[in-house]
Coordinates of C-alpha atoms and ligand atoms in Angstrom, one line a residue:
M1293 CA -43.3 -34.0 -101.7
K1294 CA -43.7 -37.5 -103.1
K1295 CA -45.9 -37.8 -106.0
F1296 CA -48.7 -40.4 -106.5
I1297 CA -50.1 -41.9 -109.6
F1298 CA -53.2 -44.4 -109.4
V1299 CA -53.6 -46.6 -112.4
S1300 CA -57.1 -48.1 -112.4
G1301 CA -58.7 -50.2 -115.2
G1302 CA -62.0 -50.2 -116.9
V1303 CA -64.2 -52.0 -119.5
C1304 CA -62.8 -55.6 -118.8
S1305 CA -59.8 -57.0 -117.3
S1306 CA -56.5 -58.5 -119.0
L1307 CA -55.9 -55.1 -120.7
G1308 CA -52.3 -55.1 -119.7
K1309 CA -52.7 -52.6 -116.8
G1310 CA -49.6 -54.1 -115.1
V1311 CA -47.6 -53.5 -118.2
A1312 CA -49.0 -50.1 -118.7
A1313 CA -48.2 -48.9 -115.1
S1314 CA -44.8 -50.5 -115.3
S1315 CA -43.8 -48.9 -118.5
L1316 CA -44.9 -45.5 -117.1
G1317 CA -42.7 -46.3 -114.2
A1318 CA -39.9 -47.2 -116.7
L1319 CA -40.2 -43.9 -118.5
L1320 CA -40.0 -41.7 -115.3
E1321 CA -37.0 -43.8 -114.2
G1322 CA -35.7 -42.9 -117.6
R1323 CA -36.1 -39.2 -116.5
G1324 CA -34.1 -39.7 -113.6
L1325 CA -36.9 -40.2 -111.0
N1326 CA -37.0 -42.8 -108.2
V1327 CA -40.1 -44.9 -108.7
R1328 CA -41.9 -47.3 -106.2
M1329 CA -44.5 -49.4 -107.7
V1330 CA -47.4 -50.7 -105.4
K1331 CA -50.0 -53.2 -106.1
C1332 CA -53.6 -53.3 -104.5
D1333 CA -55.2 -56.7 -105.0
P1334 CA -58.8 -56.7 -104.1
Y1335 CA -59.0 -60.3 -103.4
I1336 CA -59.3 -61.6 -99.7
N1337 CA -56.4 -64.0 -99.6
V1338 CA -53.8 -62.4 -97.5
D1339 CA -51.0 -63.0 -100.0
A1340 CA -50.7 -65.1 -103.3
G1341 CA -48.6 -67.6 -101.5
T1342 CA -51.5 -70.2 -101.2
M1343 CA -53.1 -69.9 -104.4
S1344 CA -52.8 -72.4 -107.0
P1345 CA -50.6 -71.6 -110.0
Y1346 CA -53.5 -72.9 -112.3
Q1347 CA -55.9 -70.3 -110.8
H1348 CA -53.7 -67.3 -110.3
G1349 CA -50.4 -67.9 -112.3
E1350 CA -47.0 -67.7 -110.3
V1351 CA -46.2 -66.3 -107.1
Y1352 CA -43.7 -63.5 -107.2
V1353 CA -41.3 -63.7 -104.4
T1354 CA -39.6 -60.3 -102.9
D1355 CA -36.2 -60.1 -101.4
D1356 CA -37.8 -59.9 -98.0
G1357 CA -39.7 -63.2 -98.8
A1358 CA -43.1 -61.8 -99.4
E1359 CA -45.1 -64.1 -101.5
T1360 CA -46.9 -61.7 -104.1
D1361 CA -49.0 -61.3 -107.1
L1362 CA -47.3 -61.8 -110.4
D1363 CA -47.7 -58.1 -111.1
L1364 CA -44.9 -57.4 -109.0
G1365 CA -42.7 -59.5 -111.5
N1366 CA -43.9 -56.9 -114.2
Y1367 CA -42.5 -54.1 -111.9
A1368 CA -39.3 -55.8 -111.4
R1369 CA -38.7 -56.3 -115.1
F1370 CA -39.7 -52.6 -116.1
T1371 CA -38.4 -50.8 -113.4
S1372 CA -35.8 -50.9 -110.5
G1373 CA -37.3 -49.5 -107.4
R1374 CA -37.3 -51.3 -104.2
L1375 CA -39.9 -54.4 -104.2
S1376 CA -40.7 -55.8 -100.7
A1377 CA -43.7 -56.9 -98.8
A1378 CA -44.9 -53.3 -98.7
N1379 CA -45.4 -53.3 -102.7
S1380 CA -48.2 -55.6 -102.3
I1381 CA -51.7 -54.6 -100.6
T1382 CA -54.4 -57.0 -100.5
T1383 CA -58.0 -56.7 -99.1
G1384 CA -56.9 -60.0 -96.8
Q1385 CA -54.0 -58.0 -95.2
V1386 CA -56.0 -54.8 -94.8
Y1387 CA -59.0 -56.7 -93.0
E1388 CA -56.7 -58.9 -91.0
S1389 CA -54.9 -55.9 -89.5
V1390 CA -58.1 -53.9 -88.8
I1391 CA -59.9 -57.1 -87.2
K1392 CA -56.6 -57.4 -85.0
K1393 CA -56.7 -53.7 -84.0
E1394 CA -60.4 -54.1 -83.2
R1395 CA -59.6 -57.5 -81.2
E1396 CA -57.0 -55.2 -79.2
G1397 CA -59.5 -52.6 -78.5
R1398 CA -57.7 -49.9 -80.3
Y1399 CA -60.9 -48.5 -82.0
L1400 CA -61.9 -47.3 -78.4
G1401 CA -65.3 -48.9 -78.8
R1402 CA -66.4 -47.3 -81.9
C1403 CA -68.3 -49.2 -84.8
V1404 CA -65.5 -50.2 -87.2
Q1405 CA -66.6 -49.8 -90.8
V1406 CA -65.3 -49.8 -94.4
I1407 CA -65.0 -46.1 -94.4
P1408 CA -63.0 -44.8 -92.7
H1409 CA -61.4 -47.7 -91.0
I1410 CA -60.7 -49.9 -94.1
T1411 CA -59.9 -47.1 -96.3
D1412 CA -57.8 -45.5 -93.6
E1413 CA -55.6 -48.8 -93.4
I1414 CA -55.2 -48.8 -97.1
K1415 CA -54.1 -45.1 -97.1
S1416 CA -51.7 -45.8 -94.4
R1417 CA -50.2 -48.7 -96.1
I1418 CA -49.8 -46.9 -99.5
L1419 CA -48.1 -44.0 -97.4
A1420 CA -46.0 -46.5 -95.4
A1421 CA -44.7 -48.0 -99.1
A1422 CA -44.1 -44.3 -100.2
R1423 CA -42.1 -43.7 -97.0
E1424 CA -40.0 -46.8 -96.7
D1425 CA -37.5 -45.4 -99.1
P1426 CA -36.7 -41.8 -98.5
D1427 CA -35.5 -41.3 -102.0
T1428 CA -38.8 -42.4 -103.6
D1429 CA -40.0 -39.5 -105.7
V1430 CA -43.2 -41.0 -107.3
V1431 CA -45.4 -43.9 -106.1
I1432 CA -47.3 -45.6 -108.8
V1433 CA -50.3 -47.6 -107.3
E1434 CA -51.9 -50.0 -109.6
I1435 CA -55.4 -50.8 -108.4
G1436 CA -56.5 -54.5 -109.3
G1437 CA -59.7 -55.5 -110.8
T1438 CA -62.0 -53.1 -113.0
V1439 CA -63.7 -50.0 -112.0
G1440 CA -67.4 -51.1 -111.2
D1441 CA -66.3 -54.5 -109.1
I1442 CA -67.5 -54.5 -105.7
E1443 CA -64.2 -55.4 -104.3
S1444 CA -62.4 -52.4 -105.8
I1445 CA -64.5 -49.8 -104.1
P1446 CA -62.4 -49.3 -100.9
F1447 CA -59.1 -49.3 -102.9
L1448 CA -60.8 -46.5 -105.2
E1449 CA -62.1 -44.5 -102.3
A1450 CA -58.8 -44.5 -100.6
A1451 CA -57.1 -43.3 -103.9
R1452 CA -59.8 -40.6 -104.2
Q1453 CA -59.1 -39.5 -100.7
L1454 CA -55.1 -39.5 -101.3
I1455 CA -55.5 -37.5 -104.5
H1456 CA -57.7 -35.0 -102.6
E1457 CA -55.3 -34.8 -99.7
S1458 CA -52.2 -34.6 -101.8
G1459 CA -53.7 -31.9 -104.1
R1460 CA -53.9 -32.1 -107.8
D1461 CA -50.4 -31.1 -108.3
N1462 CA -48.9 -34.2 -106.5
A1463 CA -51.3 -37.0 -107.5
L1464 CA -53.2 -38.0 -110.7
S1465 CA -55.4 -40.8 -111.9
A1466 CA -54.4 -42.8 -114.9
H1467 CA -57.2 -44.8 -116.2
L1468 CA -56.7 -47.6 -118.7
T1469 CA -59.7 -48.8 -121.0
L1470 CA -60.6 -50.8 -124.0
I1471 CA -61.4 -49.3 -127.5
P1472 CA -62.8 -52.4 -129.3
E1473 CA -62.9 -52.8 -133.0
V1474 CA -66.4 -53.9 -134.4
A1475 CA -67.2 -55.6 -137.6
G1476 CA -66.1 -53.2 -140.6
G1477 CA -63.1 -52.2 -138.6
E1478 CA -64.6 -49.4 -136.8
L1479 CA -63.1 -48.3 -133.3
K1480 CA -65.8 -47.8 -130.7
T1481 CA -65.4 -45.3 -127.8
K1482 CA -68.6 -45.6 -126.0
P1483 CA -67.1 -48.3 -123.4
T1484 CA -64.5 -45.9 -122.7
Q1485 CA -66.9 -43.1 -122.1
H1486 CA -68.8 -45.4 -119.6
S1487 CA -65.7 -46.6 -118.0
V1488 CA -64.7 -43.0 -117.1
K1489 CA -68.3 -42.1 -116.0
A1490 CA -67.9 -45.3 -113.5
M1491 CA -64.7 -43.5 -112.2
Q1492 CA -66.4 -40.2 -111.8
E1493 CA -69.1 -41.9 -109.8
Q1494 CA -66.4 -43.1 -107.4
G1495 CA -65.3 -39.4 -107.2
I1496 CA -62.3 -39.7 -109.3
Q1497 CA -62.0 -37.6 -112.5
P1498 CA -59.1 -39.4 -114.5
D1499 CA -56.3 -37.0 -115.6
V1500 CA -54.7 -39.3 -118.0
L1501 CA -56.6 -42.0 -120.1
I1502 CA -54.6 -44.8 -121.7
C1503 CA -56.6 -46.6 -124.4
R1504 CA -56.1 -50.1 -125.4
A1505 CA -56.6 -50.4 -129.0
P1506 CA -55.4 -52.3 -132.2
V1507 CA -54.0 -49.3 -133.8
I1508 CA -52.8 -45.9 -132.6
L1509 CA -56.0 -43.5 -132.2
D1510 CA -56.3 -40.5 -134.5
E1511 CA -56.5 -37.0 -133.6
D1512 CA -60.3 -36.9 -134.0
T1513 CA -61.0 -39.9 -132.0
R1514 CA -58.9 -38.8 -129.4
R1515 CA -60.6 -35.3 -129.3
K1516 CA -64.1 -37.1 -129.2
I1517 CA -63.0 -39.2 -126.3
A1518 CA -61.6 -36.1 -124.5
L1519 CA -64.8 -34.1 -125.1
F1520 CA -66.9 -37.0 -123.4
T1521 CA -64.6 -37.8 -120.4
N1522 CA -63.5 -34.3 -119.4
I1523 CA -59.8 -35.3 -120.1
E1524 CA -57.6 -33.1 -122.2
S1525 CA -56.9 -34.7 -125.7
D1526 CA -53.3 -34.6 -125.3
A1527 CA -53.8 -36.6 -122.2
V1528 CA -55.4 -39.5 -124.3
F1529 CA -52.8 -42.1 -125.0
T1530 CA -52.9 -45.4 -127.1
S1531 CA -51.5 -48.5 -125.8
Y1532 CA -51.6 -50.1 -129.3
D1533 CA -51.1 -53.7 -130.0
V1534 CA -47.3 -54.2 -130.9
D1535 CA -46.3 -57.2 -132.9
T1536 CA -42.7 -57.1 -131.2
T1537 CA -42.6 -57.5 -127.5
I1538 CA -44.3 -55.8 -124.5
Y1539 CA -41.0 -54.4 -123.7
E1540 CA -41.5 -51.9 -126.5
V1541 CA -44.6 -50.3 -124.6
P1542 CA -42.4 -47.8 -122.8
L1543 CA -41.1 -46.6 -126.0
V1544 CA -44.7 -46.5 -127.5
F1545 CA -45.7 -44.5 -124.7
F1546 CA -42.6 -42.3 -124.9
E1547 CA -43.3 -41.4 -128.7
Q1548 CA -46.6 -40.3 -127.6
K1549 CA -45.1 -38.1 -124.7
L1550 CA -46.9 -39.7 -121.9
D1551 CA -44.0 -39.0 -119.5
Q1552 CA -43.9 -35.4 -120.6
V1553 CA -47.7 -35.1 -119.9
V1554 CA -47.7 -36.8 -116.5
L1555 CA -44.6 -34.8 -115.3
K1556 CA -46.2 -31.5 -116.2
K1557 CA -49.3 -32.4 -114.5
L1558 CA -47.4 -33.6 -111.5
G1559 CA -45.6 -30.2 -111.5
V1560 CA -42.0 -31.9 -112.1
E1561 CA -39.9 -30.0 -114.2
S1562 CA -38.8 -31.9 -117.2
R1563 CA -35.4 -33.5 -117.5
H1564 CA -33.6 -35.3 -120.1
A1565 CA -34.9 -38.7 -120.8
D1566 CA -32.4 -41.5 -121.0
L1567 CA -34.0 -44.7 -122.6
K1568 CA -30.8 -46.1 -124.2
P1569 CA -31.3 -49.5 -122.5
W1570 CA -34.5 -49.8 -124.0
Y1571 CA -33.6 -48.8 -127.5
S1572 CA -30.7 -51.2 -127.4
M1573 CA -32.7 -54.0 -126.1
M1574 CA -35.1 -53.4 -129.2
E1575 CA -31.9 -53.5 -131.4
R1576 CA -30.9 -56.7 -130.0
F1577 CA -34.5 -57.8 -130.5
A1578 CA -34.3 -57.1 -134.2
S1579 CA -30.8 -58.6 -134.6
R1580 CA -31.5 -62.2 -133.3
K1581 CA -30.6 -64.9 -135.6
G1582 CA -31.4 -68.4 -135.8
K1583 CA -33.7 -70.3 -133.3
V1584 CA -33.4 -72.7 -130.4
R1585 CA -36.2 -74.9 -128.9
I1586 CA -36.4 -75.1 -125.3
G1587 CA -38.4 -77.7 -123.5
I1588 CA -39.9 -76.8 -120.5
V1589 CA -40.8 -79.8 -118.7
G1590 CA -43.3 -79.0 -115.6
K1591 CA -46.8 -79.7 -114.6
Y1592 CA -48.7 -76.4 -114.8
M1593 CA -48.2 -76.0 -118.7
D1594 CA -51.8 -75.1 -119.6
L1595 CA -51.7 -71.5 -118.2
H1596 CA -48.9 -69.4 -119.3
D1597 CA -48.7 -67.1 -116.2
A1598 CA -47.9 -70.1 -113.9
Y1599 CA -44.3 -69.8 -115.2
K1600 CA -44.3 -66.3 -116.2
S1601 CA -41.0 -65.2 -115.0
I1602 CA -39.4 -68.3 -116.3
Y1603 CA -40.6 -67.5 -119.8
E1604 CA -39.8 -64.0 -119.6
A1605 CA -36.3 -64.6 -118.3
L1606 CA -35.8 -67.0 -121.3
F1607 CA -36.8 -64.1 -123.6
H1608 CA -34.2 -62.0 -121.8
A1609 CA -31.7 -64.4 -122.3
S1610 CA -32.7 -64.6 -126.1
L1611 CA -32.1 -60.8 -126.4
E1612 CA -28.6 -61.1 -124.9
C1613 CA -27.6 -64.2 -126.7
M1614 CA -29.3 -62.7 -129.9
V1615 CA -30.9 -66.1 -130.8
E1616 CA -34.6 -66.6 -130.9
V1617 CA -36.1 -69.0 -128.1
E1618 CA -39.1 -71.1 -129.0
L1619 CA -40.8 -72.5 -125.9
V1620 CA -41.7 -76.1 -126.1
K1621 CA -44.2 -76.8 -123.3
I1622 CA -44.1 -80.4 -122.2
D1623 CA -46.5 -81.7 -119.6
S1624 CA -44.1 -84.1 -117.6
A1625 CA -47.0 -86.6 -117.3
R1626 CA -46.8 -87.1 -120.8
L1627 CA -43.1 -88.2 -120.6
E1628 CA -44.1 -90.9 -118.0
E1629 CA -46.7 -92.3 -120.6
A1630 CA -44.1 -92.5 -123.4
D1631 CA -41.7 -95.6 -123.3
D1632 CA -38.7 -93.6 -124.4
P1633 CA -38.3 -89.7 -123.7
G1634 CA -36.4 -89.5 -126.8
A1635 CA -39.7 -89.9 -128.7
V1636 CA -41.0 -86.5 -127.1
L1637 CA -37.5 -84.7 -126.6
G1638 CA -35.4 -86.2 -129.4
P1639 CA -35.1 -85.1 -133.1
E1640 CA -37.6 -87.7 -134.1
A1641 CA -40.2 -85.7 -132.1
S1642 CA -42.9 -83.7 -133.7
G1643 CA -41.2 -80.3 -134.5
G1644 CA -37.7 -81.8 -134.3
G1645 CA -37.2 -82.4 -130.6
V1646 CA -35.8 -79.7 -128.3
D1647 CA -32.2 -78.1 -128.0
G1648 CA -32.3 -77.6 -124.3
I1649 CA -34.5 -78.6 -121.3
L1650 CA -35.4 -76.3 -118.3
V1651 CA -37.4 -78.1 -115.3
P1652 CA -39.0 -75.1 -113.1
G1653 CA -40.2 -75.1 -109.7
G1654 CA -43.2 -77.2 -108.4
F1655 CA -44.8 -78.8 -105.8
G1656 CA -46.5 -82.2 -105.3
Q1657 CA -45.8 -85.7 -106.8
R1658 CA -47.7 -85.7 -110.2
G1659 CA -45.4 -85.7 -113.2
I1660 CA -42.2 -86.1 -111.2
N1661 CA -41.1 -89.4 -112.8
G1662 CA -41.6 -87.6 -116.4
M1663 CA -39.1 -84.7 -115.1
V1664 CA -36.5 -87.5 -113.8
Q1665 CA -36.9 -89.0 -117.4
A1666 CA -36.2 -85.7 -118.9
A1667 CA -33.3 -84.9 -116.9
A1668 CA -31.7 -88.5 -117.5
W1669 CA -32.2 -88.1 -121.4
A1670 CA -30.5 -84.6 -121.2
R1671 CA -27.5 -85.9 -119.0
R1672 CA -26.7 -88.9 -121.3
N1673 CA -27.3 -86.9 -124.5
G1674 CA -25.2 -83.8 -123.6
T1675 CA -28.4 -81.7 -123.9
P1676 CA -28.0 -78.3 -121.8
Y1677 CA -30.3 -78.7 -118.8
F1678 CA -31.2 -76.0 -116.3
G1679 CA -33.2 -77.1 -113.1
I1680 CA -34.7 -74.5 -110.9
C1681 CA -35.5 -75.5 -107.4
L1682 CA -37.6 -78.5 -108.0
G1683 CA -35.7 -78.9 -111.2
M1684 CA -32.3 -79.2 -109.1
Q1685 CA -34.0 -81.6 -106.8
I1686 CA -34.9 -83.6 -109.9
M1687 CA -31.2 -83.8 -110.9
V1688 CA -30.4 -85.1 -107.4
I1689 CA -32.9 -87.7 -107.5
E1690 CA -32.0 -88.7 -111.1
W1691 CA -28.4 -88.9 -110.0
G1692 CA -29.3 -91.2 -107.1
R1693 CA -31.5 -93.6 -109.2
N1694 CA -29.3 -93.8 -112.5
V1695 CA -25.7 -93.3 -111.2
L1696 CA -25.6 -94.6 -107.7
R1697 CA -28.3 -97.3 -108.7
W1698 CA -30.5 -96.4 -105.7
K1699 CA -33.6 -97.4 -107.4
D1700 CA -36.1 -95.7 -105.3
A1701 CA -34.0 -92.5 -104.5
D1702 CA -36.7 -89.8 -104.1
S1703 CA -37.6 -86.7 -102.3
T1704 CA -39.6 -87.2 -99.0
E1705 CA -42.2 -84.8 -100.5
F1706 CA -43.1 -87.4 -103.0
N1707 CA -42.2 -90.7 -101.3
P1708 CA -42.0 -90.2 -97.5
D1709 CA -40.8 -94.0 -97.1
T1710 CA -38.1 -94.0 -99.7
K1711 CA -35.0 -95.9 -98.7
Y1712 CA -32.9 -93.0 -100.1
P1713 CA -34.4 -89.7 -98.9
V1714 CA -31.9 -87.7 -101.3
V1715 CA -34.0 -84.5 -101.0
S1716 CA -35.5 -84.0 -97.6
L1717 CA -37.1 -81.7 -95.1
L1718 CA -34.8 -79.3 -92.9
V1719 CA -35.5 -80.3 -89.2
D1720 CA -37.3 -77.1 -88.6
Q1721 CA -39.8 -77.8 -91.4
I1722 CA -40.9 -81.3 -90.1
D1723 CA -43.6 -80.0 -87.9
V1724 CA -44.8 -77.2 -90.1
K1725 CA -48.6 -77.6 -90.4
D1726 CA -49.4 -74.0 -91.4
Y1727 CA -48.8 -73.4 -95.1
G1728 CA -49.2 -69.7 -95.4
G1729 CA -45.5 -68.1 -95.7
T1730 CA -43.7 -71.0 -93.7
M1731 CA -41.3 -72.1 -96.4
R1732 CA -37.6 -70.9 -96.8
L1733 CA -38.5 -67.6 -98.6
G1734 CA -36.7 -64.6 -99.9
K1735 CA -33.1 -63.4 -100.5
S1736 CA -30.0 -65.2 -99.3
V1737 CA -26.5 -65.7 -100.1
S1738 CA -25.1 -68.6 -102.1
V1739 CA -21.1 -69.3 -102.4
A1740 CA -20.2 -70.5 -105.8
E1741 CA -17.0 -73.0 -105.9
P1742 CA -14.2 -72.3 -108.1
G1743 CA -14.3 -73.8 -111.7
T1744 CA -18.1 -74.1 -111.9
H1745 CA -20.7 -72.9 -114.6
I1746 CA -22.5 -70.9 -111.8
L1747 CA -19.2 -68.9 -111.0
A1748 CA -18.6 -68.4 -114.6
A1749 CA -22.1 -67.1 -115.1
Y1750 CA -22.1 -64.7 -112.2
N1751 CA -18.4 -63.7 -112.5
E1752 CA -18.8 -63.5 -108.5
K1753 CA -18.3 -65.8 -105.4
N1754 CA -21.2 -64.5 -103.4
I1755 CA -24.5 -64.9 -105.3
S1756 CA -27.8 -63.4 -103.9
E1757 CA -30.9 -64.9 -105.2
R1758 CA -34.4 -65.6 -103.7
H1759 CA -35.6 -68.9 -102.4
R1760 CA -39.1 -70.6 -102.0
H1761 CA -39.1 -74.1 -101.1
R1762 CA -39.3 -76.5 -98.1
Y1763 CA -37.1 -79.4 -99.2
E1764 CA -33.4 -79.4 -99.5
F1765 CA -30.5 -81.7 -100.7
A1766 CA -30.2 -84.2 -98.0
N1767 CA -26.8 -83.7 -96.4
R1768 CA -26.1 -87.3 -95.5
Y1769 CA -25.6 -88.0 -99.1
R1770 CA -23.7 -85.3 -100.0
K1771 CA -20.3 -87.2 -99.7
E1772 CA -21.5 -90.1 -102.1
M1773 CA -23.0 -88.0 -104.6
A1774 CA -19.8 -85.9 -104.7
E1775 CA -17.6 -88.7 -104.9
S1776 CA -19.6 -90.2 -107.6
G1777 CA -19.0 -87.1 -109.6
L1778 CA -22.0 -84.8 -109.0
R1779 CA -20.5 -81.3 -108.7
I1780 CA -21.6 -79.5 -105.5
A1781 CA -21.3 -76.2 -107.2
A1782 CA -22.5 -73.7 -104.6
L1783 CA -23.2 -73.8 -100.9
T1784 CA -24.8 -71.5 -98.2
P1785 CA -22.0 -69.2 -96.7
D1786 CA -21.8 -71.7 -93.5
G1787 CA -21.6 -74.7 -95.9
S1788 CA -24.6 -76.1 -94.5
L1789 CA -27.0 -76.3 -97.4
V1790 CA -26.2 -77.2 -101.2
E1791 CA -27.5 -74.4 -103.4
C1792 CA -26.3 -75.6 -106.8
V1793 CA -25.3 -79.0 -108.4
E1794 CA -23.8 -79.4 -112.0
W1795 CA -23.2 -82.4 -114.1
P1796 CA -19.6 -83.5 -114.8
D1797 CA -18.4 -83.9 -118.4
H1798 CA -21.4 -82.2 -119.9
P1799 CA -21.7 -79.0 -121.9
W1800 CA -24.2 -77.3 -119.3
G1801 CA -26.2 -79.1 -116.8
L1802 CA -26.9 -77.1 -113.8
G1803 CA -29.6 -77.0 -111.1
V1804 CA -30.0 -74.2 -108.4
Q1805 CA -32.1 -74.4 -105.3
F1806 CA -33.0 -70.8 -105.7
H1807 CA -35.1 -68.8 -108.3
P1808 CA -33.0 -66.6 -110.6
E1809 CA -35.9 -65.9 -112.9
F1810 CA -37.2 -63.2 -110.3
K1811 CA -34.1 -60.9 -110.8
S1812 CA -34.0 -61.2 -114.9
K1813 CA -34.7 -58.0 -116.8
P1814 CA -35.2 -57.4 -120.6
T1815 CA -32.2 -54.9 -120.2
A1816 CA -30.0 -57.3 -118.1
A1817 CA -30.8 -61.1 -118.4
S1818 CA -30.3 -63.5 -115.3
P1819 CA -26.6 -64.7 -115.8
L1820 CA -27.7 -68.3 -115.2
F1821 CA -30.5 -68.0 -118.1
R1822 CA -28.1 -66.1 -120.3
D1823 CA -25.3 -68.9 -120.0
F1824 CA -28.1 -71.7 -120.4
I1825 CA -29.2 -70.2 -123.6
A1826 CA -25.8 -69.4 -124.9
A1827 CA -24.9 -73.1 -124.2
V1828 CA -27.8 -74.4 -126.1
R1829 CA -27.1 -71.9 -129.1
D1830 CA -23.4 -72.8 -129.2
R1831 CA -23.9 -76.5 -129.1
K1832 CA -26.6 -76.1 -131.8
R1833 CA -24.5 -74.2 -133.9
A1834 CA -21.4 -76.6 -133.6
V1835 CA -23.5 -79.6 -134.7
I1836 CA -24.9 -77.7 -137.8
P1837 CA -22.6 -77.8 -140.8
V1838 CA -20.8 -74.3 -140.8
S1839 CA -22.3 -73.9 -144.3
E1840 CA -25.9 -74.1 -143.0
R1841 CA -25.4 -71.9 -139.9
C1842 CA -27.8 -68.9 -139.5
V1843 CA -24.9 -66.6 -138.3
Ligands
LIG1299 N1 -41.7 -78.8 -104.1 C1 -40.1 -78.3 -103.6 C2 -39.9 -77.9 -102.2 O1 -40.8 -77.3 -101.6 C3 -39.7 -77.5 -104.6 C4 -40.3 -76.1 -104.6 C5 -40.2 -75.3 -105.8 O2 -39.8 -75.5 -106.8 N2 -40.2 -73.7 -105.6 O3 -38.6 -77.7 -101.8

């Protein structure tokens, strides 16, 4: 019998529901259970693929090419259960399929309604995700939004029905709320009481309460909350603010016995907890020495979530390389305004410049020339450079313009009339007019060439990573690019597409057409992020006199 945990939130948004749900997933995996994480998003978009990174943060891509909410990235970083299109359920998808069935006459003339038709569709999608992997023991369903939102009601009703149908031993509700601190340092429980009442009005009695608070709640406060919410006081937990990293949250919960209480409520016999990878990750966190500054040269710099997986992967690499990484966010348009990119990137810049440059993925023309300038500067100065998707295309454009002297070399995405379209559309993409889910998406294999940095990083010729792009390195320039020295470091297995380029005679200048950030974990960094940070660290240490080195 599969077990279900429904994670909801109250009081306000941005309390860290995704991190709380994922941390619980990590603890249950630590107890040897197979966990599947599902996100229910109340928005009406069918998927996150067409949403602006400015509005909604990054689009997280799964192996099977689903363009999903960035919360799935949290699941991937904390847990190891399968992630596919089935892990992401949106109101848009639910209505799309109900309306399709209605048009096909599959409701046999009945009036189609939110209850039961929409709620049944939600339930059947949750159950399908639970069934997809026969080994799944526990399904953790995170319900987006805040209790009381109009849009969340059908999802909460579906959760209520599933809890009822599964029986209290097989399903539970975990509710996350805020305990604010008012002037004078007093912690207030009233919003939490109201939030649980709002859940009860939906017909759901939370079994477990996770309170987001500045400090761990004392016994009296927990007892008071328990009394007013009908929850046992040993099932009231605190997600207190940690000053280390969000990846400590599983351990914060473990120390409060969250997993033990949950397993008991679900009737799963307690097993040995193995959290070694999490504890050793925290040891590495504490042993980091020295710091490197990484310039992220992109266009969505104002919203941290727009490059969430990239920033997290850099942090994972910092743990593995045991050096702190400081993110220096540089809007590429700013580089276009500067006469000399060195004034923004080099040692004379405020903060002392950057030790490495990462150009992440992106769409559209704005700021492209600034990225090309950053790449040129890194190539000429021997500064480690990591290009991801658009960042690899930038390397190709820069090489065309500055090494081959093709002045207007460009991608046809930015200049359709260029004389040198060194990055262009695949033939099968030329007529695409529909922007939802039509890119090269999801997992595929790249084959690394011998003697390359990419092969050294993965230590494996066949590399499986995920794609999300429309444009490609243009094959008609492959020969000239390679003959002039640009290393074609990985190809698709049939040799038809370039997947990685590297700069010759450079400490570490590499661009990949895929997105390695999606598979990086705090307990196992992406090999390319790890080697990039290692190259930055080693170069920095080598140029600092030994007597002044931190390590
Ligand atoms: N805009 C580029 C393309 O579509 C790069 C996309 C990306 O960086 N994800 O090919």
